[in-house]
Amino acid sequence: MEFKVPTMAELMAAGEEPEILFWVGCAGSYDERAQRITRDICKILHHVGVKYAVLGTEESCTGDPAKRAGNEFLFQMQAITNIEVLNGYNIKKIVTGCPHCFNTIKNEYPGLGGTYDVIHHTQLIQDLINEGKLKAEGGESFKGKKITYHDPCYLGRGNGIYEAPRKALEVLDAQLVEMKRCKSNGLCCGAGGAQMFKEPEKGNKDINIERIDEALETNPQVIASGCPFCMTMLSDGVKLKDKEQEVKVLDIAEITVRANGL
Amino acid sequence: MVAQIIFLLFTIAAIALFTFNFRKIIRNIRLGKSVDRNDQPIKRLMTMLRVAFGQSKMVIRPITAFLHFFVYIGFVIINIEVLEIMIDGIFGTHRIFHGLGGLYNFLIGSFEILAFTVWLACIIFLIRRNVLNIKRFKGVEMTSWPKSDANYILITEILLMTAFLLMNAADLKLQMLGVGHYVSAGAFPMSQYLINLLPSTENALIIIERSAWWFHIIGILAFLNYLPYSKHFHILFAFPNTYFSNLEPKGEFTNMASVTNEVKAMLDPSFVPAETEPGKFGAKDATDLSWVNLMSAYTCTECGRCTSVCPANITGKLLSPRKIMMDTRDRITEIGKNIDKHGEGHEDGKSLLDNYISREEIWACTSCNACVEACPINIDPLQIIMELRRFAVMEESQAPASINAMLGNIENNQAPWKYSPADRFNWADEK
Ligand code: SF4
Ligand code: SF4
């Protein structure tokens, strides 16, 4: 990184408070591919001059995969510990890089004593575009390129966010093509509900292949999404179909960074 | 007079039998765990009006929605006709409302048109179900009973509507002949085309008119009593089911209060837990589910819209959300029967998990909420799947090995992968 990513601990030591906390998430912290998205989100925050911070090593899993796997104990252990940290820093507003973290903190933490104004990074990008702070100029041109957007379940159906990510794509002047199953009718990438961490049950196809087949039907140059788990599933699918050269799988944050030349 | 007595006895018997069976279903639903769904009454009412009355979630499949709409509207409105039939039956009158004049003509006229559209829609539905090869109507759970259930209802409706139109046609002919009490009343935009098919002797016409009348009303009473045994119960339960449906974001899963207490006590030894009802975590059997889950099981129309959008099902896995609902209904009905036979607290050694729903099914779910979104009457199969998972994981510690590994990682490393927490911020160091 060309700049230093500020942590809450440092800000606190300097007697400062950030406007917004960037919740990175486990995938965003450890997964190599997702780390790139994490850094891009930071670039955006840095570029527009929002005062932000991350928890760094003080962050811990939100507990989402534990909860979806049925382990409410472990989920609440994680949640309550995280809430203590967040409340300790007097956090008000959070942006997440992952729809699963977003959903959990936004919807499930309030019942356990953690109420925050939570947005997903595609919503942040939408707001910044609306405020004129991001322009899709000065960087790579996506003009006329065929892009199809995959709705992550926990962003779309889970929380009704369909427009924010599309807004970020519309400003590119690209050719936005929808898949047959999109928006509220979108098809899961196959990773949710803790599926990411296990072998799929036997069937006749893997879910991410079904999804990639559908995505490829639109002949896209870019498949866009907004979730690190979808990223893994979709990239694996593209790899398996041997289409890596023609089709790029990119997060909305990455596209925004490229378009703005950050 | 005899006819009136027979009619009255019939009606009373039918309503009594229905009440008896209906109360059993309510009793079964009450076997479920309590959950508060009495908040936000206005929002609930609006949801019910939109989804159940307004059929808002049907429109996704426009042709079906169109046909279903006619059957639905026809059903609701033709029931007004039943009021007249009832009064006529009890008091031995004939077309008691004919005094309404123009309005009566309008009503009968529209009933006729609706009867015809219902008739037509049911014929199309019947063909669609049995001749066209539609995947949604297949599936492992669609065994002989669910299949014939749908056909019985469609055929009954076709017969009822035929009887209604035939009755009107005979009546019209009798009116034209000026026979006895067959006063000139009503407009018959549909059945007027049938009169040429009918005999012209008075007696034969009266027999047709009376038989059709009796067939029609007995049919309706029989239909009423068929409902509690059938997926067609949805015509009653769709309304409460949508009213009490989940209003929170679909991604939000309930936080188990009983767990919160234990977790708080674990994290803070000085914490004094509030009283919560003891019990097991999650659901092993149908009675461990909430009453809303059980009500939904009785409401499910087995339409399969959930299953047709389920990513697990689409890719050939065993999981079918429709089956989850049907299994839940079958199991709670079985538990109800056990109570009737052996009294409360009888154990039959079976449970919803394993005897009805397998582990393979519940672990195939991605919690994507596609089934919930697709259900035209706001049923939530995912909630049941999650409760079963909770039981498997928290009560039995029986999860797939890789899931256990993931849970272990969260516990030890605060991430689902086996990385050191100290490395969590390393991403910031790289270019
Ligand atoms: S939530 Fe589960 S059962 Fe429902 S559609 Fe998704 S994978 Fe299928
Ligand atoms: S749960 Fe809903 S969508 Fe699924 S079969 Fe039943 S009524 Fe149809």
XYZ file of C-alpha atoms and ligand atoms in Angstrom:
709
model
C 0.000 0.000 0.000
C 1.213 3.496 -0.775
C -0.472 4.799 2.323
C -0.830 3.532 5.826
C -4.092 1.937 6.827
C -5.103 3.448 10.162
C -6.229 1.196 13.005
C -8.691 2.021 15.724
C -6.035 1.550 18.370
C -3.821 4.198 16.745
C -6.662 6.651 16.335
C -7.723 6.126 19.903
C -4.161 6.733 21.088
C -4.144 9.982 19.122
C -7.460 10.926 20.715
C -9.279 10.796 17.405
C -12.440 9.112 16.191
C -13.050 7.917 12.649
C -16.181 8.679 10.673
C -16.500 5.099 9.688
C -15.036 1.739 10.642
C -14.089 -0.563 7.811
C -14.931 -4.129 8.860
C -12.642 -6.264 6.721
C -13.916 -9.775 7.457
C -12.045 -13.092 7.547
C -11.979 -13.658 3.801
C -10.895 -10.083 3.211
C -8.114 -10.532 5.761
C -6.691 -13.904 4.818
C -7.820 -14.947 1.347
C -5.257 -13.751 -1.158
C -7.756 -12.864 -3.824
C -10.050 -11.115 -1.342
C -7.129 -9.192 0.167
C -6.842 -7.342 -3.128
C -10.464 -6.259 -2.772
C -9.760 -5.163 0.791
C -6.886 -2.991 -0.327
C -9.046 -1.518 -3.082
C -11.727 -0.558 -0.614
C -9.039 1.194 1.422
C -7.860 2.982 -1.716
C -11.355 4.288 -2.268
C -11.697 5.428 1.343
C -8.273 7.046 1.212
C -8.940 8.700 -2.146
C -12.168 10.406 -1.132
C -10.652 11.444 2.168
C -13.119 9.778 4.485
C -11.727 9.441 7.955
C -11.761 5.699 8.490
C -10.014 2.989 10.449
C -9.849 -0.788 10.664
C -9.635 -2.980 13.740
C -6.594 -4.827 12.428
C -5.678 -7.732 14.669
C -8.469 -6.791 17.050
C -11.028 -7.895 14.491
C -12.478 -11.371 14.765
C -14.884 -13.507 12.764
C -18.422 -12.107 12.969
C -19.663 -15.638 13.600
C -21.732 -15.804 10.411
C -20.502 -19.225 9.254
C -20.978 -20.630 12.754
C -24.530 -19.345 12.909
C -25.473 -20.653 9.460
C -23.948 -23.993 10.347
C -26.250 -24.109 13.364
C -23.766 -23.329 16.126
C -25.520 -20.501 17.900
C -23.153 -20.770 20.895
C -20.086 -20.057 18.907
C -21.876 -17.352 16.970
C -22.922 -15.506 20.088
C -19.488 -15.899 21.668
C -18.024 -14.202 18.625
C -20.785 -11.628 18.389
C -20.718 -10.562 22.001
C -16.921 -10.339 22.030
C -16.951 -8.247 18.864
C -19.685 -6.005 20.202
C -17.565 -5.328 23.296
C -14.683 -4.237 21.094
C -16.891 -2.106 18.850
C -18.730 -0.476 21.712
C -15.421 0.041 23.494
C -14.295 2.165 20.568
C -17.646 3.919 20.433
C -18.203 2.881 16.837
C -21.272 4.367 15.149
C -20.910 3.612 11.488
C -19.482 0.536 9.797
C -18.737 -0.349 6.200
C -18.111 -4.007 5.406
C -16.374 -5.673 2.490
C -18.557 -8.748 2.726
C -22.327 -9.253 2.549
C -22.153 -11.906 5.263
C -20.432 -9.606 7.761
C -22.801 -6.862 6.655
C -25.912 -8.940 7.273
C -24.748 -10.279 10.602
C -23.610 -6.977 12.097
C -26.567 -5.073 10.714
C -29.332 -7.520 11.546
C -28.161 -9.918 14.210
C -25.868 -7.826 16.410
C -28.548 -5.329 17.556
C -30.341 -8.084 19.457
C -27.116 -8.766 21.348
C -26.366 -5.176 22.263
C -24.560 -3.878 19.184
C -26.478 -1.329 17.156
C -24.596 0.415 14.366
C -25.288 2.130 11.106
C -23.993 -0.582 8.776
C -23.480 -0.316 5.030
C -21.961 -2.609 2.468
C -19.073 -1.275 0.401
C -21.208 -1.161 -2.743
C -23.559 1.194 -0.912
C -20.641 3.359 0.103
C -19.534 3.457 -3.528
C -23.046 4.367 -4.629
C -23.132 7.244 -2.129
C -19.718 8.486 -3.243
C -20.816 8.411 -6.865
C -23.969 10.330 -5.992
C -21.887 12.907 -4.126
C -19.655 13.254 -7.162
C -16.582 12.037 -5.313
C -16.071 9.055 -7.603
C -16.367 9.628 -11.307
C -15.216 6.613 -13.286
C -12.658 8.796 -15.043
C -8.913 8.819 -15.225
C -8.450 5.101 -15.192
C -9.241 2.042 -17.229
C -12.178 2.538 -19.536
C -14.988 0.041 -19.294
C -16.950 1.861 -21.969
C -19.011 -0.539 -24.043
C -17.630 -3.592 -22.253
C -20.056 -6.370 -21.527
C -20.487 -6.739 -17.785
C -22.858 -9.029 -15.964
C -23.516 -8.687 -12.254
C -24.030 -11.605 -9.893
C -26.215 -10.760 -6.874
C -24.792 -12.154 -3.627
C -27.680 -13.755 -1.701
C -27.007 -11.945 1.561
C -26.871 -8.584 -0.158
C -29.780 -9.116 -2.549
C -32.493 -11.351 -1.237
C -31.152 -11.191 2.315
C -31.273 -7.417 2.556
C -32.884 -6.112 -0.610
C -29.802 -4.342 -1.989
C -29.939 -4.628 -5.754
C -29.425 -1.101 -7.020
C -26.238 0.063 -5.262
C -23.854 -2.309 -7.059
C -25.607 -1.717 -10.379
C -25.221 2.005 -9.907
C -21.457 1.571 -9.731
C -21.576 -0.283 -13.031
C -23.927 2.132 -14.767
C -21.516 5.048 -14.414
C -18.951 3.066 -16.377
C -20.958 3.463 -19.552
C -20.530 -0.241 -19.961
C -22.969 -2.641 -21.503
C -24.765 -4.138 -18.553
C -26.320 -7.505 -19.313
C -28.466 -9.321 -16.788
C -28.365 -13.054 -16.382
C -31.585 -15.046 -16.685
C -31.680 -15.384 -12.921
C -30.909 -12.018 -11.385
C -31.950 -9.686 -8.591
C -34.520 -11.301 -6.290
C -34.503 -14.319 -8.559
C -30.712 -14.566 -8.530
C -28.993 -17.917 -8.173
C -26.691 -18.587 -5.240
C -22.989 -19.062 -5.997
C -23.032 -22.097 -3.738
C -20.901 -20.759 -0.883
C -23.462 -19.465 1.601
C -24.826 -21.171 4.679
C -21.335 -22.466 5.550
C -21.157 -24.411 2.268
C -17.884 -22.619 1.569
C -16.232 -24.779 4.186
C -17.411 -28.207 3.127
C -17.716 -30.469 0.143
C -21.080 -30.152 -1.564
C -23.612 -32.935 -1.100
C -23.708 -35.264 -4.036
C -25.754 -34.157 -6.986
C -25.178 -33.867 -10.688
C -23.456 -30.511 -10.804
C -21.770 -28.016 -8.537
C -23.794 -24.909 -7.869
C -21.023 -22.543 -8.948
C -20.799 -24.326 -12.293
C -24.519 -23.906 -12.837
C -24.061 -20.232 -12.077
C -21.013 -19.800 -14.283
C -22.767 -21.506 -17.181
C -25.514 -18.980 -16.816
C -23.117 -16.074 -16.523
C -21.173 -17.195 -19.590
C -24.388 -17.350 -21.597
C -24.386 -13.551 -21.551
C -20.920 -13.542 -23.200
C -19.465 -11.163 -20.648
C -16.013 -9.656 -20.542
C -16.440 -9.046 -16.838
C -18.461 -10.876 -14.220
C -18.938 -8.499 -11.318
C -19.930 -9.218 -7.753
C -19.639 -7.788 -4.285
C -18.767 -10.703 -2.047
C -15.460 -12.473 -1.377
C -17.193 -15.865 -1.266
C -18.940 -15.301 -4.573
C -15.521 -14.220 -5.860
C -13.995 -17.583 -4.976
C -16.876 -19.595 -6.389
C -17.166 -17.612 -9.604
C -13.403 -17.494 -10.235
C -13.173 -21.240 -9.677
C -15.976 -21.699 -12.157
C -14.324 -19.540 -14.794
C -11.065 -21.399 -14.237
C -12.782 -24.764 -14.632
C -14.388 -23.597 -17.851
C -10.981 -22.466 -19.083
C -12.229 -18.955 -19.719
C -9.750 -17.029 -17.585
C -8.322 -15.222 -20.585
C -11.625 -13.894 -21.893
C -13.593 -13.332 -18.708
C -12.494 -11.463 -15.616
C -14.253 -11.856 -12.299
C -14.053 -8.554 -10.439
C -15.489 -7.042 -7.302
C -17.400 -3.764 -7.591
C -14.655 -2.169 -5.489
C -11.953 -3.339 -7.899
C -13.869 -2.060 -10.901
C -14.365 1.291 -9.206
C -10.670 1.567 -8.352
C -9.640 0.746 -11.904
C -12.136 3.100 -13.477
C -11.022 5.938 -11.241
C -7.367 5.176 -11.775
C -6.636 4.802 -8.072
C -90.504 -29.863 4.023
C -88.605 -33.148 3.869
C -86.124 -31.570 1.524
C -85.605 -28.697 3.920
C -84.948 -31.059 6.830
C -82.536 -33.131 4.805
C -80.776 -29.988 3.682
C -80.500 -28.687 7.228
C -79.176 -31.980 8.576
C -76.660 -32.185 5.788
C -75.420 -28.693 6.362
C -75.150 -29.110 10.101
C -73.319 -32.412 9.753
C -70.906 -30.955 7.214
C -70.119 -27.918 9.297
C -69.736 -30.011 12.448
C -67.339 -32.386 10.754
C -65.348 -29.535 9.336
C -65.138 -27.835 12.720
C -63.985 -31.080 14.290
C -61.154 -31.537 11.802
C -60.291 -27.878 11.741
C -59.889 -27.791 15.508
C -57.584 -30.757 15.318
C -55.331 -28.861 12.965
C -55.366 -25.850 15.251
C -54.509 -28.149 18.144
C -51.618 -29.597 16.168
C -50.327 -26.151 15.297
C -50.440 -25.239 18.956
C -48.061 -28.090 19.675
C -45.373 -25.817 18.259
C -43.150 -23.512 20.280
C -44.348 -20.017 20.966
C -43.043 -17.115 18.934
C -44.360 -13.596 19.082
C -45.853 -12.456 15.814
C -48.253 -9.847 17.094
C -46.065 -6.810 16.552
C -46.583 -4.270 13.756
C -50.243 -5.082 13.053
C -50.559 -2.522 10.268
C -47.557 -3.842 8.401
C -48.843 -7.386 8.884
C -52.261 -6.456 7.575
C -50.733 -4.787 4.548
C -48.593 -7.845 3.892
C -51.650 -10.056 4.035
C -53.650 -7.786 1.743
C -50.805 -7.584 -0.720
C -49.637 -11.177 -0.769
C -52.774 -13.199 -0.034
C -55.605 -10.962 -1.236
C -53.621 -9.183 -3.910
C -51.732 -12.314 -5.004
C -48.670 -10.117 -5.458
C -46.155 -12.954 -5.511
C -48.061 -14.893 -8.131
C -47.351 -12.411 -10.913
C -43.838 -13.734 -11.389
C -45.373 -16.461 -13.489
C -47.944 -14.431 -15.425
C -49.932 -17.175 -17.146
C -50.380 -19.229 -14.010
C -51.129 -16.050 -12.089
C -53.814 -15.124 -14.594
C -55.520 -18.508 -14.417
C -55.131 -18.784 -10.657
C -56.577 -15.329 -10.279
C -59.792 -16.354 -11.992
C -60.133 -19.455 -9.881
C -59.444 -17.386 -6.783
C -61.825 -14.542 -7.617
C -64.408 -16.988 -8.837
C -64.124 -18.938 -5.649
C -64.474 -15.910 -3.422
C -67.374 -14.394 -5.319
C -69.309 -17.525 -6.034
C -69.405 -18.071 -2.306
C -71.829 -15.183 -2.170
C -74.100 -17.355 -4.261
C -73.882 -19.983 -1.562
C -75.673 -17.589 0.761
C -78.732 -17.697 -1.447
C -78.507 -21.446 -1.776
C -78.387 -21.756 1.999
C -81.429 -19.574 2.566
C -83.378 -21.270 -0.201
C -82.425 -24.651 1.184
C -83.486 -23.910 4.711
C -86.687 -22.012 3.979
C -87.731 -23.864 0.874
C -87.723 -20.654 -1.144
C -86.471 -20.248 -4.683
C -84.018 -17.535 -5.642
C -84.836 -15.563 -2.534
C -82.872 -12.532 -3.666
C -84.679 -12.136 -6.978
C -86.429 -9.102 -5.550
C -83.165 -7.217 -5.982
C -84.123 -6.892 -9.620
C -81.402 -5.343 -11.763
C -78.756 -5.933 -9.139
C -79.746 -9.586 -8.965
C -79.431 -9.905 -12.707
C -76.026 -8.323 -12.525
C -74.898 -10.653 -9.731
C -76.103 -13.839 -11.377
C -74.667 -12.673 -14.675
C -71.236 -12.097 -13.191
C -71.360 -15.382 -11.275
C -72.004 -17.113 -14.538
C -69.077 -15.479 -16.251
C -66.843 -16.282 -13.305
C -68.113 -19.842 -13.143
C -67.147 -20.200 -16.745
C -63.672 -18.733 -16.297
C -63.082 -20.965 -13.267
C -64.251 -23.923 -15.321
C -61.932 -23.027 -18.157
C -58.940 -22.311 -15.918
C -59.382 -25.632 -14.139
C -59.469 -27.505 -17.422
C -56.262 -25.785 -18.500
C -54.684 -26.516 -15.114
C -55.691 -30.140 -15.397
C -54.097 -30.468 -18.806
C -51.035 -28.596 -17.670
C -50.575 -30.848 -14.687
C -51.144 -34.158 -16.407
C -50.191 -33.740 -20.030
C -47.495 -31.095 -20.205
C -44.175 -32.159 -18.834
C -43.613 -29.548 -16.131
C -40.694 -30.250 -13.840
C -42.205 -28.380 -10.915
C -44.960 -30.981 -10.612
C -42.468 -33.792 -10.302
C -39.877 -34.541 -7.660
C -39.399 -37.290 -5.103
C -41.902 -35.811 -2.699
C -44.638 -35.725 -5.340
C -45.854 -39.228 -4.674
C -49.256 -40.516 -5.675
C -51.257 -38.674 -3.011
C -50.001 -35.127 -3.629
C -50.505 -35.740 -7.328
C -54.065 -36.994 -7.111
C -54.942 -34.420 -4.470
C -54.479 -31.682 -7.027
C -56.444 -33.571 -9.666
C -59.357 -34.327 -7.329
C -59.728 -30.679 -6.534
C -59.577 -29.576 -10.138
C -62.112 -32.175 -11.212
C -64.396 -31.258 -8.315
C -64.250 -27.625 -9.269
C -64.994 -28.416 -12.877
C -67.991 -30.510 -11.835
C -69.244 -27.879 -9.414
C -69.088 -25.185 -12.031
C -70.745 -27.433 -14.597
C -73.544 -28.143 -12.135
C -73.941 -24.449 -11.445
C -74.252 -23.567 -15.113
C -76.527 -26.526 -15.809
C -78.759 -25.538 -12.926
C -79.039 -22.031 -14.268
C -79.734 -23.267 -17.768
C -82.592 -25.490 -16.584
C -83.892 -22.662 -14.449
C -83.836 -20.282 -17.389
C -85.755 -22.732 -19.537
C -88.296 -23.223 -16.783
C -88.584 -19.474 -16.414
C -89.274 -19.159 -20.106
C -91.920 -21.868 -19.893
C -93.451 -19.985 -16.991
C -93.450 -23.012 -14.705
C -94.657 -22.696 -11.103
C -92.347 -20.802 -8.802
C -89.612 -20.371 -11.402
C -89.917 -16.613 -11.412
C -88.250 -14.692 -14.125
C -85.026 -13.565 -12.481
C -81.323 -13.433 -13.192
C -79.232 -12.932 -16.280
C -77.590 -15.927 -17.878
C -74.827 -14.852 -20.231
C -73.215 -18.291 -20.185
C -75.852 -20.906 -19.484
C -78.198 -19.457 -22.102
C -76.104 -21.362 -24.620
C -76.846 -24.612 -22.854
C -80.606 -24.536 -22.984
C -80.820 -26.113 -26.394
C -79.032 -29.157 -25.024
C -81.702 -29.672 -22.386
C -84.944 -31.612 -22.758
C -88.083 -29.560 -23.097
C -90.489 -31.369 -20.781
C -91.220 -29.589 -17.546
C -90.575 -32.593 -15.338
C -87.223 -33.440 -16.849
C -86.139 -29.825 -16.495
C -87.192 -29.690 -12.867
C -85.278 -32.870 -12.178
C -82.171 -31.422 -13.819
C -82.529 -28.130 -12.006
C -83.025 -29.795 -8.613
C -80.294 -32.386 -9.083
C -77.822 -29.741 -10.161
C -78.818 -27.612 -7.192
C -78.285 -30.470 -4.767
C -75.098 -31.559 -6.447
C -73.777 -28.043 -6.268
C -74.436 -27.542 -2.577
C -73.424 -31.037 -1.499
C -70.326 -30.605 -3.586
C -69.470 -27.401 -1.796
C -69.991 -28.980 1.621
C -67.926 -31.985 0.613
C -65.217 -29.682 -0.706
C -65.186 -27.878 2.628
C -64.599 -31.155 4.393
C -61.945 -32.230 1.994
C -59.859 -29.141 2.717
C -58.380 -30.223 6.059
C -56.921 -33.278 4.364
C -55.530 -31.435 1.410
C -53.023 -28.874 0.251
C -56.077 -26.873 -0.712
C -56.247 -25.806 2.860
C -54.243 -22.850 1.601
C -57.430 -21.143 0.487
C -58.121 -20.589 4.179
C -54.659 -20.470 5.710
C -52.932 -18.289 3.147
C -54.425 -15.339 4.993
C -53.150 -15.988 8.538
C -49.941 -17.399 7.105
C -49.079 -14.179 5.333
C -50.306 -12.100 8.264
C -47.957 -13.864 10.681
C -45.082 -14.186 8.223
C -41.598 -12.925 9.002
C -41.254 -9.175 8.484
C -37.540 -8.914 9.245
C -34.899 -8.950 6.497
C -34.587 -12.444 5.080
C -30.900 -12.586 5.922
C -31.578 -12.072 9.603
C -31.745 -15.271 11.613
C -33.177 -15.336 15.116
C -30.821 -14.960 18.048
C -31.576 -17.758 20.477
C -32.248 -16.109 23.837
C -31.459 -19.252 25.819
C -27.981 -19.259 24.308
C -27.415 -15.578 25.063
C -27.764 -16.297 28.760
C -25.247 -19.081 28.725
C -22.800 -17.157 26.607
C -23.045 -14.082 28.810
C -22.489 -16.236 31.878
C -19.472 -17.813 30.227
C -17.915 -14.503 29.242
C -18.730 -12.780 32.490
C -18.901 -14.984 35.605
C -20.699 -12.259 37.556
C -23.601 -12.298 35.088
C -26.907 -13.495 36.527
C -28.950 -15.113 33.774
C -32.615 -14.293 33.375
C -35.112 -17.132 33.580
C -35.668 -18.809 30.253
C -37.591 -21.928 29.540
C -35.323 -24.921 29.436
C -35.495 -27.206 26.462
C -33.366 -28.452 23.690
C -31.553 -26.333 21.187
C -32.953 -26.379 17.717
C -35.477 -28.898 16.487
C -35.380 -32.648 16.279
C -39.085 -33.162 15.930
C -41.980 -31.147 14.557
C -43.056 -30.079 18.044
C -39.689 -28.345 18.520
C -40.563 -25.974 15.693
C -42.557 -22.786 16.161
C -46.300 -22.699 15.613
C -45.674 -20.440 12.630
C -43.560 -23.186 11.017
C -46.327 -25.680 11.677
C -49.042 -23.390 10.374
C -46.966 -22.911 7.235
C -46.721 -26.666 6.835
C -50.505 -26.858 6.728
C -50.636 -23.874 4.391
C -48.142 -25.135 1.816
C -49.829 -25.699 -1.538
C -47.067 -27.977 -2.763
C -46.689 -25.755 -5.783
C -42.944 -26.363 -5.870
C -41.952 -22.815 -6.686
C -39.493 -23.021 -3.809
C -37.938 -26.220 -5.060
C -37.685 -25.006 -8.634
C -35.448 -22.095 -7.557
C -33.434 -23.969 -4.932
C -29.781 -24.089 -6.060
C -29.266 -27.385 -4.259
C -32.259 -28.965 -5.929
C -31.426 -27.496 -9.322
C -28.017 -29.159 -9.194
C -29.460 -32.542 -8.359
C -29.031 -32.644 -4.596
C -31.537 -34.352 -2.367
C -32.783 -31.160 -0.737
C -36.195 -29.883 -1.775
C -37.715 -27.109 0.317
C -41.195 -28.262 -0.683
C -40.401 -31.649 0.790
C -39.288 -29.962 4.013
C -42.745 -28.403 4.316
C -44.595 -31.577 3.345
C -42.556 -33.679 5.772
C -43.233 -31.223 8.562
C -46.936 -31.378 7.847
C -46.959 -35.167 7.679
C -45.004 -35.481 10.887
C -47.109 -33.054 12.938
C -50.251 -34.766 11.641
C -48.812 -38.078 12.753
C -48.028 -36.668 16.194
C -51.598 -35.368 16.370
C -52.941 -38.812 15.519
C -50.765 -40.328 18.229
C -52.244 -37.943 20.753
C -55.770 -38.845 19.636
C -55.020 -42.524 19.983
C -52.740 -42.787 22.973
C -53.135 -39.502 24.765
C -50.574 -36.820 25.295
C -46.885 -37.531 25.712
C -46.902 -40.679 23.625
C -43.560 -41.469 22.035
C -43.585 -43.330 18.771
C -39.821 -43.418 18.529
C -39.819 -41.319 15.386
C -38.747 -37.761 14.728
C -38.846 -35.222 11.937
C -35.071 -35.318 11.610
C -33.909 -38.702 10.296
C -37.314 -40.366 9.919
C -38.600 -37.732 7.548
C -35.806 -35.319 6.697
C -32.303 -36.663 6.269
C -29.017 -35.062 7.290
C -27.999 -35.001 3.672
C -30.930 -32.743 2.932
C -30.309 -30.184 5.650
C -26.587 -29.910 4.972
C -27.152 -29.181 1.293
C -28.812 -25.828 1.997
C -26.883 -22.656 1.159
C -29.321 -20.501 3.155
C -29.764 -18.440 0.011
C -33.411 -17.610 0.733
C -34.489 -18.287 -2.844
C -37.207 -20.621 -1.569
C -38.519 -17.992 0.837
C -38.555 -15.370 -1.883
C -40.344 -17.656 -4.317
C -43.124 -18.856 -2.050
C -46.382 -17.195 -3.087
C -47.676 -17.318 0.483
C -44.562 -16.332 2.426
C -43.575 -19.713 3.752
C -40.050 -20.011 5.159
C -38.613 -23.528 4.680
C -35.141 -22.205 5.521
C -36.137 -21.582 9.126
C -37.009 -25.239 9.577
C -33.751 -26.335 7.976
C -31.829 -24.050 10.328
C -33.617 -25.375 13.396
C -32.740 -28.924 12.381
C -29.111 -27.919 11.857
C -29.057 -26.287 15.259
C -30.200 -29.512 16.825
C -27.643 -31.565 14.921
C -24.806 -29.241 15.887
C -25.666 -28.093 19.387
C -27.397 -31.125 20.840
C -25.631 -33.918 19.051
C -22.384 -32.370 17.797
C -23.059 -34.128 14.547
C -21.916 -31.961 11.711
C -19.912 -32.931 8.643
C -16.235 -33.197 9.607
C -15.218 -30.174 7.564
C -17.871 -28.081 9.291
C -16.493 -29.166 12.649
C -13.038 -28.165 11.502
C -14.349 -24.754 10.487
C -16.086 -24.305 13.842
C -12.891 -25.334 15.606
C -10.953 -22.726 13.669
C -13.338 -19.966 14.643
C -13.079 -21.029 18.235
C -9.298 -21.167 18.263
C -8.226 -18.678 15.608
C -11.220 -16.354 15.324
C -11.484 -17.147 11.640
C -13.019 -20.060 9.769
C -9.588 -20.892 8.375
C -6.570 -22.085 10.226
C -4.565 -18.869 10.246
C -2.992 -17.118 13.137
C -4.978 -14.165 14.483
C -1.687 -12.284 14.553
C -1.598 -12.420 10.748
C -5.003 -10.844 10.317
C -3.679 -7.433 9.410
C -0.922 -8.633 7.062
C -2.920 -7.614 4.001
C -2.059 -3.995 4.680
C 1.666 -4.619 4.280
C 1.511 -5.929 0.749
C 1.529 -3.853 -2.383
S -32.376 -21.440 1.315
Fe -31.747 -23.588 1.189
S -33.616 -24.697 0.714
Fe -34.026 -22.554 0.297
S -33.576 -22.327 -1.866
Fe -31.706 -21.798 -0.786
S -30.539 -23.718 -0.691
Fe -32.658 -24.264 -1.233
S -43.392 -23.740 0.483
Fe -44.441 -22.208 -0.757
S -43.379 -22.299 -2.723
Fe -42.861 -24.166 -1.644
S -44.357 -25.652 -2.340
Fe -45.153 -24.762 -0.458
S -46.450 -23.079 -1.151
Fe -45.158 -23.642 -2.889
